């Protein structure tokens, strides 16, 4: 397989930012990612609970939910385009400029969903416009994650890269907490009021949230690593072409390693929320509370797994999380299929710990795979490819449910398959990272005259 050549890295490593600046940038990156995660996740929760009634009222409930999940998945189709666009900006102009663009596009697209007329008002144009806005969301997220990881790790000292790579990941549960908390409040209103317009509130909140995130992004300094690449005149003319020519195998490996960390959210939150309410007959407040409690737990487990990844290696941490998830896949959904409300919440809480390990260490794994000159494009593209599969997880699982008559084990098959793919990706990433590190060390020794050719 093709791996990244040692010559792709700058000849000398730029000095990392001071600890104070690194923490400031990581914190700002985390907050921006949290608000962007809110924008993206609000669609997933709404798709599970309300969008079928607003935009697909002329079909039966099961078909409406499937169409909502398919609309959710459309955002992931646009992710690779966003990775290419914002990756190009991030690798040529700068990480900061690209991240400002992603937050403006995401906030505008999400807020506009709250302004859309419903199906009863403009007919088929309503779901078509919904899909268009979802595609714009996907375009923005395609460049967001890779940039957030890079801007945190490229300010950090090398020995702390894995830990700092985990900090933006905390934005995911924070976004979920915000979304779930708002939808829990909305469960207090009647279904009639919710369908009449109250459902718009979570989307309209994206506008003020965008203002906050934009302010924070404007305050971030460009990374010393990118400045070093620019000073060494190693900015790539077309980053995508270099990635496809020299790093295609690493992109596929990174995408495989990312599958569980991304896909488990949409299976265990979006799909399982719908499964819990429509099949198990649980109240919406129960499934929302399960997501809320699980996300609060992640506020502790993500940094803990990030600290552990700093000690044992990011690829090992991702692999450990995937192995643990594989072992619990079927027992998890057997318990859920027979769960009362308290048992459901407890099962989601405990079952989410193992995939969180794979998610927390994912940024560090990818940062170790790609050189700085194409890092934004390569990481974003790999993440987006995994996102395409992950985004359709709820709809694929729903089709599988229909085919198996709702057998209790059908989500377990999907979770186990994602775990196996991630295990294979983490194993390959570990080998690639080790080879790249050895090659870079040899090149550094040659450049300093330690080793004579």
Coordinates of C-alpha atoms in Angstrom, one line a residue:
X1 CA 0.0 0.0 0.0
X2 CA 1.1 3.6 -0.6
X3 CA 2.2 5.5 2.4
X4 CA 3.3 9.0 3.0
X5 CA 6.9 9.7 2.0
X6 CA 9.2 11.2 4.6
X7 CA 9.9 14.1 2.2
X8 CA 6.3 15.3 2.6
X9 CA 7.0 16.7 6.1
X10 CA 8.7 20.0 6.7
X11 CA 12.5 19.7 7.2
X12 CA 12.3 21.1 10.6
X13 CA 9.5 20.9 13.2
X14 CA 8.1 24.3 14.1
X15 CA 8.2 25.2 17.8
X16 CA 4.8 24.4 19.4
X17 CA 2.8 27.2 21.0
X18 CA 3.2 27.9 24.7
X19 CA 1.2 25.7 27.0
X20 CA -1.2 28.6 27.8
X21 CA -1.8 29.3 24.1
X22 CA -2.2 25.6 23.3
X23 CA -4.9 25.3 26.0
X24 CA -6.6 28.5 24.8
X25 CA -6.7 27.3 21.2
X26 CA -7.8 23.8 22.2
X27 CA -10.6 25.3 24.3
X28 CA -11.8 27.5 21.5
X29 CA -11.6 24.6 19.1
X30 CA -13.7 22.5 21.5
X31 CA -16.4 25.2 21.9
X32 CA -16.6 25.8 18.2
X33 CA -16.9 22.1 17.6
X34 CA -19.6 21.8 20.2
X35 CA -21.7 24.4 18.6
X36 CA -21.1 22.9 15.2
X37 CA -22.0 19.5 16.6
X38 CA -25.2 21.0 17.9
X39 CA -26.1 22.2 14.5
X40 CA -25.5 18.8 12.9
X41 CA -27.1 16.7 15.7
X42 CA -30.2 18.7 16.0
X43 CA -31.2 17.4 12.6
X44 CA -30.6 13.8 13.7
X45 CA -32.8 14.1 16.8
X46 CA -35.5 15.9 14.8
X47 CA -35.4 13.2 12.1
X48 CA -36.1 10.6 14.7
X49 CA -38.9 12.4 16.5
X50 CA -40.7 15.0 14.4
X51 CA -39.5 15.7 10.8
X52 CA -41.5 12.8 9.3
X53 CA -44.7 14.5 10.4
X54 CA -43.7 17.9 9.1
X55 CA -42.2 17.0 5.7
X56 CA -43.6 13.6 4.9
X57 CA -47.2 13.6 6.2
X58 CA -48.7 11.7 3.3
X59 CA -47.0 8.4 4.0
X60 CA -47.4 5.9 6.9
X61 CA -45.3 6.4 10.0
X62 CA -42.6 3.7 9.2
X63 CA -42.1 5.1 5.7
X64 CA -42.0 8.7 7.0
X65 CA -39.3 7.8 9.5
X66 CA -37.3 6.0 6.8
X67 CA -37.5 9.1 4.5
X68 CA -36.4 11.3 7.4
X69 CA -33.4 9.0 8.0
X70 CA -32.6 9.1 4.3
X71 CA -32.7 12.9 4.4
X72 CA -30.3 12.8 7.4
X73 CA -28.0 10.6 5.4
X74 CA -27.9 13.1 2.5
X75 CA -25.7 15.4 4.6
X76 CA -23.0 12.8 4.6
X77 CA -23.0 12.6 0.8
X78 CA -21.8 16.2 0.6
X79 CA -19.1 15.7 3.2
X80 CA -16.4 14.6 0.7
X81 CA -17.0 17.7 -1.3
X82 CA -16.7 19.8 1.8
X83 CA -13.5 18.0 2.7
X84 CA -12.0 18.8 -0.7
X85 CA -13.2 22.5 -0.6
X86 CA -12.3 23.4 2.9
X87 CA -9.3 21.0 2.9
X88 CA -7.9 23.0 0.0
X89 CA -8.4 26.2 1.8
X90 CA -7.0 24.8 5.0
X91 CA -3.9 23.4 3.4
X92 CA -3.2 26.4 1.2
X93 CA -4.6 29.5 2.9
X94 CA -4.7 28.4 6.6
X95 CA -6.6 26.3 9.2
X96 CA -8.2 29.4 10.7
X97 CA -9.7 30.7 7.5
X98 CA -11.2 27.4 6.6
X99 CA -12.7 26.9 10.0
X100 CA -14.4 30.3 9.9
X101 CA -16.0 29.3 6.6
X102 CA -17.3 26.0 8.0
X103 CA -19.0 27.6 11.0
X104 CA -20.7 30.3 8.9
X105 CA -22.0 27.8 6.3
X106 CA -23.2 25.4 9.0
X107 CA -25.0 28.0 11.2
X108 CA -26.7 29.5 8.2
X109 CA -27.9 26.2 6.8
X110 CA -29.2 24.9 10.1
X111 CA -31.0 28.2 11.0
X112 CA -32.7 28.2 7.6
X113 CA -34.3 24.8 8.3
X114 CA -36.2 26.5 11.1
X115 CA -37.5 29.0 8.5
X116 CA -38.7 26.4 6.0
X117 CA -42.5 26.1 5.1
X118 CA -43.9 22.6 5.8
X119 CA -45.3 20.1 3.3
X120 CA -48.8 21.3 3.8
X121 CA -47.8 24.8 2.8
X122 CA -45.6 24.3 -0.3
X123 CA -45.9 20.6 -1.0
X124 CA -43.0 18.7 -2.5
X125 CA -40.8 21.8 -2.4
X126 CA -40.6 21.5 1.4
X127 CA -38.7 18.1 1.5
X128 CA -36.6 19.2 -1.5
X129 CA -35.5 22.4 0.3
X130 CA -34.9 20.3 3.4
X131 CA -32.5 18.0 1.5
X132 CA -30.7 21.0 0.0
X133 CA -30.1 22.5 3.4
X134 CA -28.9 19.2 4.7
X135 CA -26.4 19.0 1.8
X136 CA -25.1 22.4 2.8
X137 CA -24.7 21.1 6.4
X138 CA -22.8 18.2 5.1
X139 CA -20.5 20.4 3.1
X140 CA -19.6 22.4 6.2
X141 CA -19.0 19.4 8.4
X142 CA -16.8 17.9 5.7
X143 CA -14.2 20.5 6.6
X144 CA -14.9 21.1 10.2
X145 CA -13.6 18.0 12.0
X146 CA -10.2 17.7 10.4
X147 CA -9.5 21.4 10.9
X148 CA -10.6 21.3 14.6
X149 CA -8.2 18.4 15.3
X150 CA -5.4 20.0 13.4
X151 CA -5.7 23.4 15.1
X152 CA -5.6 21.7 18.5
X153 CA -2.8 19.3 17.8
X154 CA -0.6 21.7 15.8
X155 CA -0.4 24.1 18.7
X156 CA 0.5 21.2 21.2
X157 CA 3.8 19.7 22.1
X158 CA 4.4 16.4 20.3
X159 CA 4.1 14.4 23.6
X160 CA 0.6 15.8 24.2
X161 CA -0.8 15.5 20.7
X162 CA -3.1 12.5 21.5
X163 CA -4.5 14.3 24.5
X164 CA -5.1 17.5 22.6
X165 CA -6.6 15.6 19.7
X166 CA -9.3 14.3 22.2
X167 CA -10.3 17.8 23.4
X168 CA -12.3 18.7 20.2
X169 CA -14.0 15.3 20.5
X170 CA -15.7 16.5 23.7
X171 CA -17.6 18.9 21.5
X172 CA -19.7 16.0 20.2
X173 CA -21.3 15.0 23.6
X174 CA -21.7 18.7 24.5
X175 CA -23.6 19.3 21.2
X176 CA -25.7 16.2 22.1
X177 CA -26.4 17.6 25.6
X178 CA -27.5 20.9 24.1
X179 CA -29.8 19.2 21.6
X180 CA -31.2 16.7 24.0
X181 CA -31.9 19.3 26.7
X182 CA -33.8 21.5 24.2
X183 CA -35.9 18.6 22.9
X184 CA -36.6 17.5 26.5
X185 CA -38.1 20.9 27.1
X186 CA -40.1 20.6 23.9
X187 CA -41.6 17.3 25.1
X188 CA -43.5 19.4 27.6
X189 CA -45.6 21.0 24.9
X190 CA -48.4 19.1 23.1
X191 CA -47.9 17.3 19.8
X192 CA -50.1 19.8 18.1
X193 CA -48.0 22.7 19.2
X194 CA -44.8 20.9 18.4
X195 CA -46.0 20.2 14.8
X196 CA -47.5 23.7 14.5
X197 CA -44.1 25.4 14.8
X198 CA -42.4 24.8 18.2
X199 CA -40.1 22.2 16.4
X200 CA -38.5 25.2 14.7
X201 CA -36.9 26.6 17.9
X202 CA -33.9 24.2 18.0
X203 CA -33.0 25.1 14.5
X204 CA -33.4 28.9 14.9
X205 CA -31.1 28.8 17.9
X206 CA -28.3 28.0 15.4
X207 CA -28.1 31.7 14.4
X208 CA -27.0 33.1 17.8
X209 CA -24.8 30.0 18.4
X210 CA -23.1 30.8 15.0
X211 CA -22.3 34.2 16.3
X212 CA -20.7 32.8 19.4
X213 CA -18.6 30.2 17.5
X214 CA -17.6 32.8 14.9
X215 CA -16.3 35.1 17.6
X216 CA -14.2 32.3 19.1
X217 CA -12.9 31.2 15.7
X218 CA -11.8 34.8 14.9
X219 CA -9.8 34.8 18.1
X220 CA -7.7 31.7 17.2
X221 CA -4.2 32.1 16.0
X222 CA -2.9 30.2 12.9
X223 CA -1.0 27.1 13.9
X224 CA 2.8 27.1 14.1
X225 CA 2.9 24.0 12.1
X226 CA 1.1 25.6 9.1
X227 CA 3.3 28.6 9.4
X228 CA 6.3 26.3 9.3
X229 CA 5.0 24.6 6.1
X230 CA 4.5 28.1 4.5
X231 CA 7.9 29.3 5.5
X232 CA 9.5 26.1 4.1
X233 CA 7.7 26.8 0.8
X234 CA 6.0 23.4 1.0
X235 CA 2.4 24.5 0.5
X236 CA 0.9 22.1 -2.0
X237 CA -0.6 23.5 -5.2
X238 CA -3.5 21.0 -5.3
X239 CA -3.6 19.1 -1.9
X240 CA -6.3 16.6 -3.2
X241 CA -4.1 15.4 -6.0
X242 CA -1.2 14.8 -3.7
X243 CA -3.4 12.9 -1.3
X244 CA -4.9 10.7 -4.0
X245 CA -1.4 10.1 -5.5
X246 CA 0.6 9.3 -2.4
X247 CA -1.8 8.8 0.6
X248 CA -4.9 7.0 -0.8
X249 CA -4.2 3.9 1.2
X250 CA -3.8 5.9 4.4
X251 CA -7.1 7.7 3.7
X252 CA -8.9 4.3 3.4
X253 CA -7.3 3.0 6.5
X254 CA -8.3 6.1 8.5
X255 CA -11.8 6.0 7.2
X256 CA -12.1 2.3 8.3
X257 CA -10.8 3.3 11.8
X258 CA -13.3 6.1 12.0
X259 CA -16.4 4.1 11.2
X260 CA -17.3 3.0 14.7
X261 CA -16.6 6.3 16.4
X262 CA -19.0 8.1 14.0
X263 CA -21.5 5.3 13.1
X264 CA -22.1 4.2 16.7
X265 CA -23.6 7.6 17.5
X266 CA -26.2 7.4 14.7
X267 CA -27.0 3.8 15.5
X268 CA -27.2 4.1 19.3
X269 CA -28.7 7.6 19.4
X270 CA -30.7 8.4 16.3
X271 CA -31.8 4.9 15.3
X272 CA -32.2 3.6 18.8
X273 CA -34.3 6.6 19.8
X274 CA -36.7 5.9 17.0
X275 CA -36.6 2.1 17.9
X276 CA -37.3 2.8 21.5
X277 CA -40.4 5.0 20.9
X278 CA -42.0 3.2 17.9
X279 CA -41.2 -0.5 18.7
X280 CA -40.6 -0.6 22.4
X281 CA -43.3 2.0 23.1
X282 CA -41.0 4.0 25.4
X283 CA -41.8 7.7 26.0
X284 CA -39.8 10.3 24.1
X285 CA -38.5 11.7 27.3
X286 CA -37.0 8.3 28.2
X287 CA -34.9 8.0 25.0
X288 CA -33.9 11.6 25.2
X289 CA -32.8 11.2 28.9
X290 CA -30.7 8.2 27.9
X291 CA -28.9 10.2 25.3
X292 CA -28.5 13.1 27.8
X293 CA -27.0 10.9 30.5
X294 CA -24.8 9.1 28.1
X295 CA -23.4 12.4 26.8
X296 CA -22.8 13.7 30.3
X297 CA -20.7 10.6 31.0
X298 CA -18.7 11.2 27.9
X299 CA -17.5 14.5 29.3
X300 CA -15.4 12.4 31.7
X301 CA -14.7 9.4 29.5
X302 CA -13.4 11.2 26.4
X303 CA -10.6 13.1 28.2
X304 CA -9.8 10.0 30.2
X305 CA -9.5 7.9 27.0
X306 CA -7.5 10.7 25.4
X307 CA -5.1 10.7 28.4
X308 CA -4.8 6.9 28.1
X309 CA -4.2 7.2 24.3
X310 CA -1.4 9.6 25.1
X311 CA 0.3 6.8 27.0
X312 CA -0.4 3.7 24.9
X313 CA -1.0 5.2 21.5
X314 CA -4.1 6.4 19.7
X315 CA -4.3 3.4 17.3
X316 CA -4.2 1.0 20.2
X317 CA -6.9 3.0 22.0
X318 CA -9.2 2.9 18.9
X319 CA -8.7 -0.8 18.6
X320 CA -9.4 -1.5 22.2
X321 CA -12.7 0.4 22.0
X322 CA -13.7 -1.4 18.9
X323 CA -12.9 -4.9 20.4
X324 CA -14.9 -4.0 23.5
X325 CA -17.8 -2.8 21.4
X326 CA -17.8 -6.0 19.3
X327 CA -18.1 -8.1 22.5
X328 CA -21.1 -6.2 23.8
X329 CA -23.0 -5.7 20.4
X330 CA -25.5 -8.5 20.8
X331 CA -26.0 -8.5 24.6
X332 CA -26.6 -4.7 24.4
X333 CA -29.5 -5.0 22.0
X334 CA -30.9 -8.1 23.6
X335 CA -31.3 -6.1 26.8
X336 CA -32.6 -3.1 25.0
X337 CA -35.3 -5.1 23.3
X338 CA -36.7 -6.2 26.6
X339 CA -36.0 -3.0 28.5
X340 CA -38.1 -1.0 30.8
X341 CA -37.4 2.8 30.9
X342 CA -34.8 2.7 33.7
X343 CA -33.1 -0.4 32.1
X344 CA -33.0 1.3 28.7
X345 CA -31.3 4.4 30.1
X346 CA -28.8 2.3 32.0
X347 CA -28.0 0.1 29.0
X348 CA -27.4 3.0 26.7
X349 CA -25.2 4.6 29.4
X350 CA -23.0 1.6 29.8
X351 CA -23.1 0.5 26.2
X352 CA -21.8 3.8 25.0
X353 CA -18.5 3.7 26.9
X354 CA -16.7 1.3 24.6
X355 CA -17.4 3.2 21.3
X356 CA -16.4 6.4 23.1
X357 CA -12.9 5.0 23.4
X358 CA -12.7 4.6 19.7
X359 CA -14.1 8.1 19.2
X360 CA -11.8 9.8 21.7
X361 CA -8.6 8.5 20.1
X362 CA -9.6 8.9 16.5
X363 CA -8.1 12.4 16.0
X364 CA -4.8 11.3 17.3
X365 CA -4.8 8.2 15.1
X366 CA -5.4 10.4 12.0
X367 CA -2.9 13.1 13.0
X368 CA -0.2 10.4 13.2
X369 CA -1.0 9.2 9.6
X370 CA -0.7 12.3 7.5
X371 CA 1.9 15.0 6.9
X372 CA 1.1 18.7 7.7
X373 CA 1.2 19.9 4.1
X374 CA -1.9 17.9 3.2
X375 CA -3.2 17.0 6.7
X376 CA -6.4 19.1 6.4
X377 CA -7.5 17.5 3.1
X378 CA -6.4 14.0 4.0
X379 CA -8.0 13.9 7.5
X380 CA -11.2 15.6 6.3
X381 CA -11.5 13.2 3.3
X382 CA -11.0 10.1 5.4
X383 CA -13.5 11.4 8.0
X384 CA -16.1 12.2 5.3
X385 CA -15.8 8.8 3.7
X386 CA -16.5 7.2 7.0
X387 CA -19.3 9.7 7.5
X388 CA -21.1 8.6 4.3
X389 CA -21.5 5.1 5.6
X390 CA -22.3 6.3 9.1
X391 CA -24.9 8.7 8.0
X392 CA -27.0 6.0 6.4
X393 CA -26.7 3.7 9.4
X394 CA -30.2 4.6 10.7
X395 CA -31.8 4.0 7.3
X396 CA -29.9 0.8 6.6
X397 CA -30.7 -0.5 10.0
X398 CA -34.4 0.4 9.5
X399 CA -34.4 -1.5 6.2
X400 CA -32.8 -4.5 8.0
X401 CA -35.4 -4.2 10.7
X402 CA -38.2 -4.4 8.1
X403 CA -36.6 -7.4 6.5
X404 CA -36.2 -9.3 9.7
X405 CA -39.5 -8.4 11.2
X406 CA -37.8 -6.3 13.9
X407 CA -35.8 -9.1 15.3
X408 CA -34.0 -8.0 18.5
X409 CA -30.5 -8.8 17.1
X410 CA -30.7 -6.7 13.9
X411 CA -29.0 -3.6 15.4
X412 CA -26.4 -5.8 17.0
X413 CA -25.3 -7.1 13.5
X414 CA -24.7 -3.5 12.3
X415 CA -22.8 -2.5 15.5
X416 CA -20.6 -5.7 15.3
X417 CA -19.8 -5.1 11.6
X418 CA -18.7 -1.5 12.3
X419 CA -16.5 -2.8 15.1
X420 CA -14.8 -5.3 12.9
X421 CA -14.1 -2.8 10.2
X422 CA -12.7 -0.3 12.8
X423 CA -10.4 -3.0 14.3
X424 CA -8.9 -3.7 10.9
X425 CA -8.5 0.0 10.3
X426 CA -6.8 0.6 13.6
X427 CA -4.4 -2.3 13.1
X428 CA -3.4 -1.0 9.7
X429 CA -3.1 2.6 11.0
X430 CA -0.7 1.5 13.8
X431 CA 1.6 -0.2 11.2
X432 CA 1.5 2.8 8.9
X433 CA 2.2 5.3 11.7
X434 CA 5.2 3.3 12.8
X435 CA 6.7 3.1 9.3
X436 CA 6.1 6.8 8.8
X437 CA 7.7 7.7 12.1
X438 CA 10.8 5.5 11.3
X439 CA 11.1 7.2 7.9
X440 CA 10.8 10.7 9.3
X441 CA 13.4 9.9 12.0
X442 CA 15.8 8.6 9.4
X443 CA 15.3 11.7 7.2
X444 CA 15.9 14.0 10.2
X445 CA 19.1 12.2 11.0
X446 CA 20.3 12.5 7.5
X447 CA 19.5 16.2 7.4
X448 CA 21.4 16.9 10.6
X449 CA 24.4 14.9 9.5
X450 CA 24.0 12.2 12.2
X451 CA 23.8 9.4 9.5
X452 CA 25.8 9.5 6.3
X453 CA 24.3 8.0 3.2

